[in-house]
mmCIF file of C-alpha atoms in Angstrom:
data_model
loop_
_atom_site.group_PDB
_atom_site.id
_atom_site.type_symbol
_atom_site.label_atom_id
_atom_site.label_comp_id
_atom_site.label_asym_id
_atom_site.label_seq_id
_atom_site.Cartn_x
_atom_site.Cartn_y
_atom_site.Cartn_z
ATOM 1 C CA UNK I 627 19.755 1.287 -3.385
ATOM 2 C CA UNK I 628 16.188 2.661 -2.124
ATOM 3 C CA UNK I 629 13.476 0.630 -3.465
ATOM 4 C CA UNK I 630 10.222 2.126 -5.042
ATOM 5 C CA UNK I 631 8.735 2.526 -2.160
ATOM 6 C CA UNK I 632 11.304 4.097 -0.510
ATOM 7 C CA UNK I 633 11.332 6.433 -3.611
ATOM 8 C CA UNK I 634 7.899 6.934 -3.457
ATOM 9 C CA UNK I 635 7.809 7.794 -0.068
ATOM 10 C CA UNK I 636 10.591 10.800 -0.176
ATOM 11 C CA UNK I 637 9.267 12.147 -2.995
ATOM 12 C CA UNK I 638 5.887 12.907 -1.539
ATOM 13 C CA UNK I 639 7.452 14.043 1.847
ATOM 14 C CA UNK I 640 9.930 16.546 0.489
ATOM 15 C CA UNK I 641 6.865 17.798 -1.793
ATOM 16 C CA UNK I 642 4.664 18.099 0.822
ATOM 17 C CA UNK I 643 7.667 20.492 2.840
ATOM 18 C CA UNK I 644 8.445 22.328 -0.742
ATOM 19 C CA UNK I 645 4.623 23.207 -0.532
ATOM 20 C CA UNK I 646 4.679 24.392 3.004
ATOM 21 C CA UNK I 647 7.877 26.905 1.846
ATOM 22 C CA UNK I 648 10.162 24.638 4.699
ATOM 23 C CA UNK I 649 14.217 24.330 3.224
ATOM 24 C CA UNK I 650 15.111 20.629 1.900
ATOM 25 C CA UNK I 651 18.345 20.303 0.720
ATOM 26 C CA UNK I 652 21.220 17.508 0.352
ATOM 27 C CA UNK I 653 18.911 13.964 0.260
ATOM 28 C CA UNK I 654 21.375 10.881 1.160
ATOM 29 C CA UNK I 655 20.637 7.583 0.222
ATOM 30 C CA UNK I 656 22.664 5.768 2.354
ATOM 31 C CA UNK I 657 21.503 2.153 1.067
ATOM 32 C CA UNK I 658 23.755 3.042 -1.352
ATOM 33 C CA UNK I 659 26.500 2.759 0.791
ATOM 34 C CA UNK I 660 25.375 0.115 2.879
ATOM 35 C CA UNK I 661 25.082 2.220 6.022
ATOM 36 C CA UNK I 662 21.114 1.650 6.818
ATOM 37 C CA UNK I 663 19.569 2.255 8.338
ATOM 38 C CA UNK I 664 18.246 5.067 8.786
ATOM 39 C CA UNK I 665 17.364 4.370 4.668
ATOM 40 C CA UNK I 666 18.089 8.551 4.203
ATOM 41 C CA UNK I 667 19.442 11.631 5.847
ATOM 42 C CA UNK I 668 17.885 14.793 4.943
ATOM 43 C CA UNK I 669 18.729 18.354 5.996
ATOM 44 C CA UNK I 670 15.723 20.420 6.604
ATOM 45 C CA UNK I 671 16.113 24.238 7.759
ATOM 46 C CA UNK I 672 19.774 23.617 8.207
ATOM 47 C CA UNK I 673 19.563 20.700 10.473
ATOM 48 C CA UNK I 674 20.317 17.076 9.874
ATOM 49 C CA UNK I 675 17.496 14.441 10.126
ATOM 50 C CA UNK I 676 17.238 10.874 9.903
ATOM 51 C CA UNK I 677 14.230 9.525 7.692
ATOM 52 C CA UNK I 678 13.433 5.790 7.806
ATOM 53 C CA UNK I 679 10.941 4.133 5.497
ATOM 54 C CA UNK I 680 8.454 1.489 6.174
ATOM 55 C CA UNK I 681 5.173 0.376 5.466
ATOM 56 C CA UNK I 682 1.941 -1.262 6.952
ATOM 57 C CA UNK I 683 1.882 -5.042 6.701
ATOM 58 C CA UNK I 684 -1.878 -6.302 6.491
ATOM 59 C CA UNK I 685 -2.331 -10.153 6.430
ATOM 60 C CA UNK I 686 -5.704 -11.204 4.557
ATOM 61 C CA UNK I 687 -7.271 -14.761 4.579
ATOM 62 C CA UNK I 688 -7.953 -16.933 1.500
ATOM 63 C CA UNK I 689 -10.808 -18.978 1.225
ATOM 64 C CA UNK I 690 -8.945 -22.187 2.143
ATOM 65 C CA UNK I 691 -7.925 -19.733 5.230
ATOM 66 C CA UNK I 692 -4.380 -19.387 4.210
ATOM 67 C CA UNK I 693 -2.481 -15.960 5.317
ATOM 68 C CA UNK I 694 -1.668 -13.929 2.473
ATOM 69 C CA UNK I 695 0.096 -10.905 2.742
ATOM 70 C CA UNK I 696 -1.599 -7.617 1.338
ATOM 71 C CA UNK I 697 0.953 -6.349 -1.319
ATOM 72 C CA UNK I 698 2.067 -9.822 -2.453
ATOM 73 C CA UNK I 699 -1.475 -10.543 -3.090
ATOM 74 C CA UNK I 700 -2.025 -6.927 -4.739
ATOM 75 C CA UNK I 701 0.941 -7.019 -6.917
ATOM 76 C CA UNK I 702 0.442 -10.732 -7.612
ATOM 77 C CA UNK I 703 -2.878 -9.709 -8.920
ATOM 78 C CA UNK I 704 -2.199 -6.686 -10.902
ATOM 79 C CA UNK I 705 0.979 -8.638 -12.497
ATOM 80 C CA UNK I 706 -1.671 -11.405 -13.588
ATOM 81 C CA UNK I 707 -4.548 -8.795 -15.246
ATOM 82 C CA UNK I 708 -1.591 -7.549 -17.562
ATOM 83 C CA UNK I 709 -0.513 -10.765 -18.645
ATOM 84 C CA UNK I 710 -4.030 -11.587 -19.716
ATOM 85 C CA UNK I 711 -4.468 -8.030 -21.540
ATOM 86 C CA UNK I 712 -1.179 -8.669 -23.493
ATOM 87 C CA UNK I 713 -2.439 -12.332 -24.220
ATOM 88 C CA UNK I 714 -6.068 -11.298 -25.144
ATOM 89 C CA UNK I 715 -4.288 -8.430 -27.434
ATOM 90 C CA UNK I 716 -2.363 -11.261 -29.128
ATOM 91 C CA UNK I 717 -5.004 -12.683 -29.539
ATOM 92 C CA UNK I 718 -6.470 -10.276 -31.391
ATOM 93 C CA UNK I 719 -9.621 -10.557 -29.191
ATOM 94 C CA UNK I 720 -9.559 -7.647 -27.072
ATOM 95 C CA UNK I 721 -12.234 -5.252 -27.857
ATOM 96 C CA UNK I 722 -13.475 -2.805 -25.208
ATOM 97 C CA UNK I 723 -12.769 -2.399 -21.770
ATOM 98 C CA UNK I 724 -13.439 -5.136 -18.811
ATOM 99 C CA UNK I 725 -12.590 -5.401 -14.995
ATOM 100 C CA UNK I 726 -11.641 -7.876 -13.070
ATOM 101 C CA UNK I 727 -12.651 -7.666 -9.214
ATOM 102 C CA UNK I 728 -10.782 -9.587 -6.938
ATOM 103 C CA UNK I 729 -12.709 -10.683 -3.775
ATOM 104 C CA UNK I 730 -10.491 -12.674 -1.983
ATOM 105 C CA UNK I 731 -7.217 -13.742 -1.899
ATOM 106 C CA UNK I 732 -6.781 -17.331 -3.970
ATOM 107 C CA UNK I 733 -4.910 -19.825 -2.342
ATOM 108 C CA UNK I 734 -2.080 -21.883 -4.313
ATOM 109 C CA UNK I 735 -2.657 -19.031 -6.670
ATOM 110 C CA UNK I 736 0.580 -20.225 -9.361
ATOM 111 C CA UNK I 737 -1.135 -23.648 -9.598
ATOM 112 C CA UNK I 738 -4.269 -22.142 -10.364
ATOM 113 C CA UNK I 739 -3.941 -18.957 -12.675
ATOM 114 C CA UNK I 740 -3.631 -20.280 -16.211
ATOM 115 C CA UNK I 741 -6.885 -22.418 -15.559
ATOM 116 C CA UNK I 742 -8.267 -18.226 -14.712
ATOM 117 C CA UNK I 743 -6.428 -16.769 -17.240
ATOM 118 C CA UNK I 744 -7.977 -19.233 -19.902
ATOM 119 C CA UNK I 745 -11.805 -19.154 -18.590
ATOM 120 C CA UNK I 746 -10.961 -15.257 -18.909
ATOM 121 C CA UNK I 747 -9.516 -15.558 -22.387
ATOM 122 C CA UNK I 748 -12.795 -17.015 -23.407
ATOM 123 C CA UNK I 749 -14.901 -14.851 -21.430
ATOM 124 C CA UNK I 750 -13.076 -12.078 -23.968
ATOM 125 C CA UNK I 751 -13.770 -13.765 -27.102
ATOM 126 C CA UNK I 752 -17.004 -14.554 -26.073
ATOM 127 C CA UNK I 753 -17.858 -10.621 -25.412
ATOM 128 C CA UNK I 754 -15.589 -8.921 -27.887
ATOM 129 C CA UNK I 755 -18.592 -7.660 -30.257
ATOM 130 C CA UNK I 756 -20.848 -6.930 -27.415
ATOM 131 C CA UNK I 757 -21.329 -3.676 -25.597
ATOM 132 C CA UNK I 758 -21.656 -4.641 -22.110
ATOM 133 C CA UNK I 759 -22.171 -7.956 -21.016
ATOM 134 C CA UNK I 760 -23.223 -9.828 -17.666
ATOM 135 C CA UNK I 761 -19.805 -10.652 -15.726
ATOM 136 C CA UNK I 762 -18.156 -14.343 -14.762
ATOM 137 C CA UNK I 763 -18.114 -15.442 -11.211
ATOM 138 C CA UNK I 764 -15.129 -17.724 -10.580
ATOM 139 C CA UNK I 765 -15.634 -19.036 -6.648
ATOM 140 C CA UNK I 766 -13.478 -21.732 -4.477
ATOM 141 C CA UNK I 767 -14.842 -23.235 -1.880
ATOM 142 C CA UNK I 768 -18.261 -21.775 -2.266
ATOM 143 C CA UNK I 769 -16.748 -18.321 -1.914
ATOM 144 C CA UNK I 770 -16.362 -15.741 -4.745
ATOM 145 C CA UNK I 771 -12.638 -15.129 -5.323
ATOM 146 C CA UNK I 772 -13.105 -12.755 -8.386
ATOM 147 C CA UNK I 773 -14.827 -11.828 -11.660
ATOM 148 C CA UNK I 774 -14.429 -10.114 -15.035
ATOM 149 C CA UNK I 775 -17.180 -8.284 -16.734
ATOM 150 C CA UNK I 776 -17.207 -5.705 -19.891
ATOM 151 C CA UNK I 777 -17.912 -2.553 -18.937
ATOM 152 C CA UNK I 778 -17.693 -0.591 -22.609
ATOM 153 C CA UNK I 779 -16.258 -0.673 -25.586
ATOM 154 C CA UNK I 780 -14.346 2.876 -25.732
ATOM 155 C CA UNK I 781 -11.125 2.175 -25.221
ATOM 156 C CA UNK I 782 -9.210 -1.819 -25.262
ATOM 157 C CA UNK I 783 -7.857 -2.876 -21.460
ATOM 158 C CA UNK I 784 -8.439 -4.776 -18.728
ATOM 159 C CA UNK I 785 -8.726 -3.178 -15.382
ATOM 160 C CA UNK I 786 -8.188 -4.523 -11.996
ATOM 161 C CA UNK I 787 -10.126 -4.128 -8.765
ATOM 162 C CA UNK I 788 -10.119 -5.439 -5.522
ATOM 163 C CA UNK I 789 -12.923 -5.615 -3.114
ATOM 164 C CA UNK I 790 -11.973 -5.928 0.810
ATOM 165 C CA UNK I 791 -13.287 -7.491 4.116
ATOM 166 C CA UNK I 792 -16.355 -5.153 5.364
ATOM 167 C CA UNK I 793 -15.718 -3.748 8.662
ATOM 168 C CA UNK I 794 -16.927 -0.791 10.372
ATOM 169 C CA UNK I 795 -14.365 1.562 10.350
ATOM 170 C CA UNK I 796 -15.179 2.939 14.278
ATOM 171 C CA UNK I 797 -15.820 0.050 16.140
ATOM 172 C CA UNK I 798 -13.874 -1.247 18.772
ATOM 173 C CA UNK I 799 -12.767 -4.344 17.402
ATOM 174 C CA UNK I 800 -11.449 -2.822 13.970
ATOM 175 C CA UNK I 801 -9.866 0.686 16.013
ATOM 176 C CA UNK I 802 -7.744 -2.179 18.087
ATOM 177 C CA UNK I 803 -6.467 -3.540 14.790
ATOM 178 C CA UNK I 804 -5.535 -0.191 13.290
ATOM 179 C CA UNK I 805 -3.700 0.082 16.341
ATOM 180 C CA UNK I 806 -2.046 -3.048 16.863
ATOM 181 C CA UNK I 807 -0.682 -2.682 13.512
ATOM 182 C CA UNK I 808 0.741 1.085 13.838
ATOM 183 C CA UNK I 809 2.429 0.004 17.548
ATOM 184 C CA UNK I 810 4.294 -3.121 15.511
ATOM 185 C CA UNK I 811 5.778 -1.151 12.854
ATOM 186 C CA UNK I 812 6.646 1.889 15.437
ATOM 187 C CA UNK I 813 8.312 -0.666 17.958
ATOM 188 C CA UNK I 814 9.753 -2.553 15.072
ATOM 189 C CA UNK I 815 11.377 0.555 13.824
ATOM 190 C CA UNK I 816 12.058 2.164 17.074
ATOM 191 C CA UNK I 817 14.336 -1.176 18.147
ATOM 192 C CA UNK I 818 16.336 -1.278 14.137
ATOM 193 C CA UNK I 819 17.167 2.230 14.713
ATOM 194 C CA UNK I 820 18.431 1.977 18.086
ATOM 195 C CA UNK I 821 20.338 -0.816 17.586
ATOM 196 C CA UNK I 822 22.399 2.114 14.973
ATOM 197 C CA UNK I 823 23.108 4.873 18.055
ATOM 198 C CA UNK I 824 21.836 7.398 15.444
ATOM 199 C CA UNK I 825 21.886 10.547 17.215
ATOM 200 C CA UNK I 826 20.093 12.526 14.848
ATOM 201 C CA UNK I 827 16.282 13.193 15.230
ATOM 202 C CA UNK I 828 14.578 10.639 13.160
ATOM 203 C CA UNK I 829 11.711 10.747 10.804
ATOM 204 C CA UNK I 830 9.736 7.912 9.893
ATOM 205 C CA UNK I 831 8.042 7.873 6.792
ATOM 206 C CA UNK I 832 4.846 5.137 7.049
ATOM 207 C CA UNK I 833 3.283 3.858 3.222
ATOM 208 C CA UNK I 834 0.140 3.133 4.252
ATOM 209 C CA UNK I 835 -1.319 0.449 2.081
ATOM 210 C CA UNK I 836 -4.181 -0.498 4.335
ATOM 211 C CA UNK I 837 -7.019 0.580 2.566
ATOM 212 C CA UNK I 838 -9.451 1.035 5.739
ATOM 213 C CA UNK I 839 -6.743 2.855 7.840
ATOM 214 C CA UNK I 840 -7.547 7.091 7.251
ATOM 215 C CA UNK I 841 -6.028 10.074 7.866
ATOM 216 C CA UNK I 842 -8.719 10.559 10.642
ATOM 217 C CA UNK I 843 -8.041 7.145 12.638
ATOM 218 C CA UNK I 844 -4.519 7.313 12.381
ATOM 219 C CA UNK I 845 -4.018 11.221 14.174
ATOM 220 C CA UNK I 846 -6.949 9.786 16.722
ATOM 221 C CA UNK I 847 -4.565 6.654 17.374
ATOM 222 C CA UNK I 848 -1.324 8.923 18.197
ATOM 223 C CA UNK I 849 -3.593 10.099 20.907
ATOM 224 C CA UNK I 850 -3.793 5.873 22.551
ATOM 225 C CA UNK I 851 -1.499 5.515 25.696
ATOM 226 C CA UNK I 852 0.378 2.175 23.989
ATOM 227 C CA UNK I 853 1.309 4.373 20.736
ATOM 228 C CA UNK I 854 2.155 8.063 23.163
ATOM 229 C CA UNK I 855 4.957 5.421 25.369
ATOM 230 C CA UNK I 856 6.913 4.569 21.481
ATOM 231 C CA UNK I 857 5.670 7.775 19.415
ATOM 232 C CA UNK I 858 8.035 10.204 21.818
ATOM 233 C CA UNK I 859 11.277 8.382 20.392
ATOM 234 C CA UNK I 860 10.529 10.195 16.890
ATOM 235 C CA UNK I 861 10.549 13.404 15.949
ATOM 236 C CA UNK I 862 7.960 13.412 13.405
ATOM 237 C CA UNK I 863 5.826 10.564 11.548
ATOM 238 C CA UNK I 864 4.298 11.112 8.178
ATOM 239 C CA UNK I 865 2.085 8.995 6.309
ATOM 240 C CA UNK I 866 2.071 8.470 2.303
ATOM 241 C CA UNK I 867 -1.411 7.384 1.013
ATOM 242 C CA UNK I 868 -1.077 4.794 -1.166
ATOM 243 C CA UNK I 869 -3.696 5.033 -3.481
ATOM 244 C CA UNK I 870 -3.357 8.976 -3.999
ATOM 245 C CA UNK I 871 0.448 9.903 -4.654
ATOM 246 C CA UNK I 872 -0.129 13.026 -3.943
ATOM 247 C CA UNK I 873 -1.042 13.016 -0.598
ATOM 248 C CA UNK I 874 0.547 13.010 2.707
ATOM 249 C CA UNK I 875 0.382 13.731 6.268
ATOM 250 C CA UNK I 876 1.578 14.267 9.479
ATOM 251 C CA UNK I 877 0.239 12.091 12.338
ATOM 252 C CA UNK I 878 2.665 13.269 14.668
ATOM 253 C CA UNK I 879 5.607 15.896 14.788
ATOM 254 C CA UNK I 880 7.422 18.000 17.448
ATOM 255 C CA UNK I 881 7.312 21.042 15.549
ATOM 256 C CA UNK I 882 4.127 22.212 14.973
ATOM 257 C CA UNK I 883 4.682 24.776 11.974
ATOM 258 C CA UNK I 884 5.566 20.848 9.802
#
């Protein structure tokens, strides 16, 4: 059965064709019968497509340098803020609104998060009858690996942020890893679905949870002579934003009225 993502994913990409007037009819999940992939088929303007989903992987490094992968560590993270809002309103000591910013991935984080969660919980009850307060740095290794601070007292949660590695978005250096990472899932893709003799033209259908990767560098990347030699063996590729669900776009299609 299609996953969240996958979910996610055709949901945006059959809106985005509803909006442009384009005929979708007769989704098939074919996870549910074990035949993917492709993970759907679709019929668009009468014709039978195969849509495969996938998603960016983005490896970030702790402080201790160990490799953590991007949505383990997001989901990890988010998972852990709402077990300390539904502890701190237990506790009966929730009052306002805070934020906790997440610099860096934290190594061995299981061994380490009810020794956060409690310097947290006090950090809570400490602040509950103030309006604002200055926030608490938590660090390993000399690094900061995250903080909580009260913003206001309007409303009673805890909200989680994440801060990532600074890099300039057009140099060189950063471009080539933008494009590394778009040539692994395309050739990773490209191989699974060949392996399946699927005749039908395929669709691939990219979740892009790199937060530095744009709309503008990935349609400039399609244009890269490693990416043109793998992008020919799909018909289209469309990207789903993951931090707007509404949005979604084309990097790459052979018909141009998509």
């Amino acid at each position: 059965m299609a996953d969240e993502i996958e979910l996610l994913c055709k949901k945006i990409f059959n809106n985005y064709l509803d909006e442009k007037q384009i005929s979708v009819k007769q989704w098939r999940d074919l996870s549910k019968e074990n035949l993917d992939p492709p993970d759907y088929t679709v019929i668009v303007n009468n014709k039978t497509y195969a849509v495969e989903v996938t998603q960016f992987e983005v490896k970030y490094e702790s402080a201790s340098g160990e490799e953590i992968n991007d949505l383990t560590y997001i989901y990890s993270m988010k998972k852990f803020v709402r077990k300390v809002c539904i502890e701190a309103k237990d506790l009966n000591i929730l009052n306002g609104t805070y934020v906790v910013t997440f610099f860096n991935p934290i190594s061995n984080f299981s061994k380490k998060s009810n020794d956060i969660k409690e310097q947290f919980l006090k950090y809570i009850e400490n602040t509950k009858n103030e309006s604002k307060s200055n926030s608490l740095i938590l660090k390993e290794n000399n690094f900061k690996i995250c903080k909580i601070a009260k913003a206001h007292n309007k409303s009673n949660k805890i909200e989680p942020g994440f801060i990532y590695p600074c890099k300039w978005l057009n140099s060189p250096k950063h471009l080539n890893e933008i494009t590394s990472m778009l040539k692994n899932v395309l050739l990773t893709k490209k191989k699974k679905l060949k392996k399946q003799c699927i005749n039908e033209p395929k669709i691939l259908l990219i979740y892009n949870s790199y937060p530095l990767g744009n709309k503008r560098i990935y349609q400039q990347l399609v244009n890269r002579e490693e990416i043109k030699e793998i992008i020919n063996y799909f018909y289209s590729i469309f990207i789903i934003e993951s931090c707007e669900e509404d949005e979604g776009y084309f990097i790459y299609s052979e018909n141009s009225n998509w």
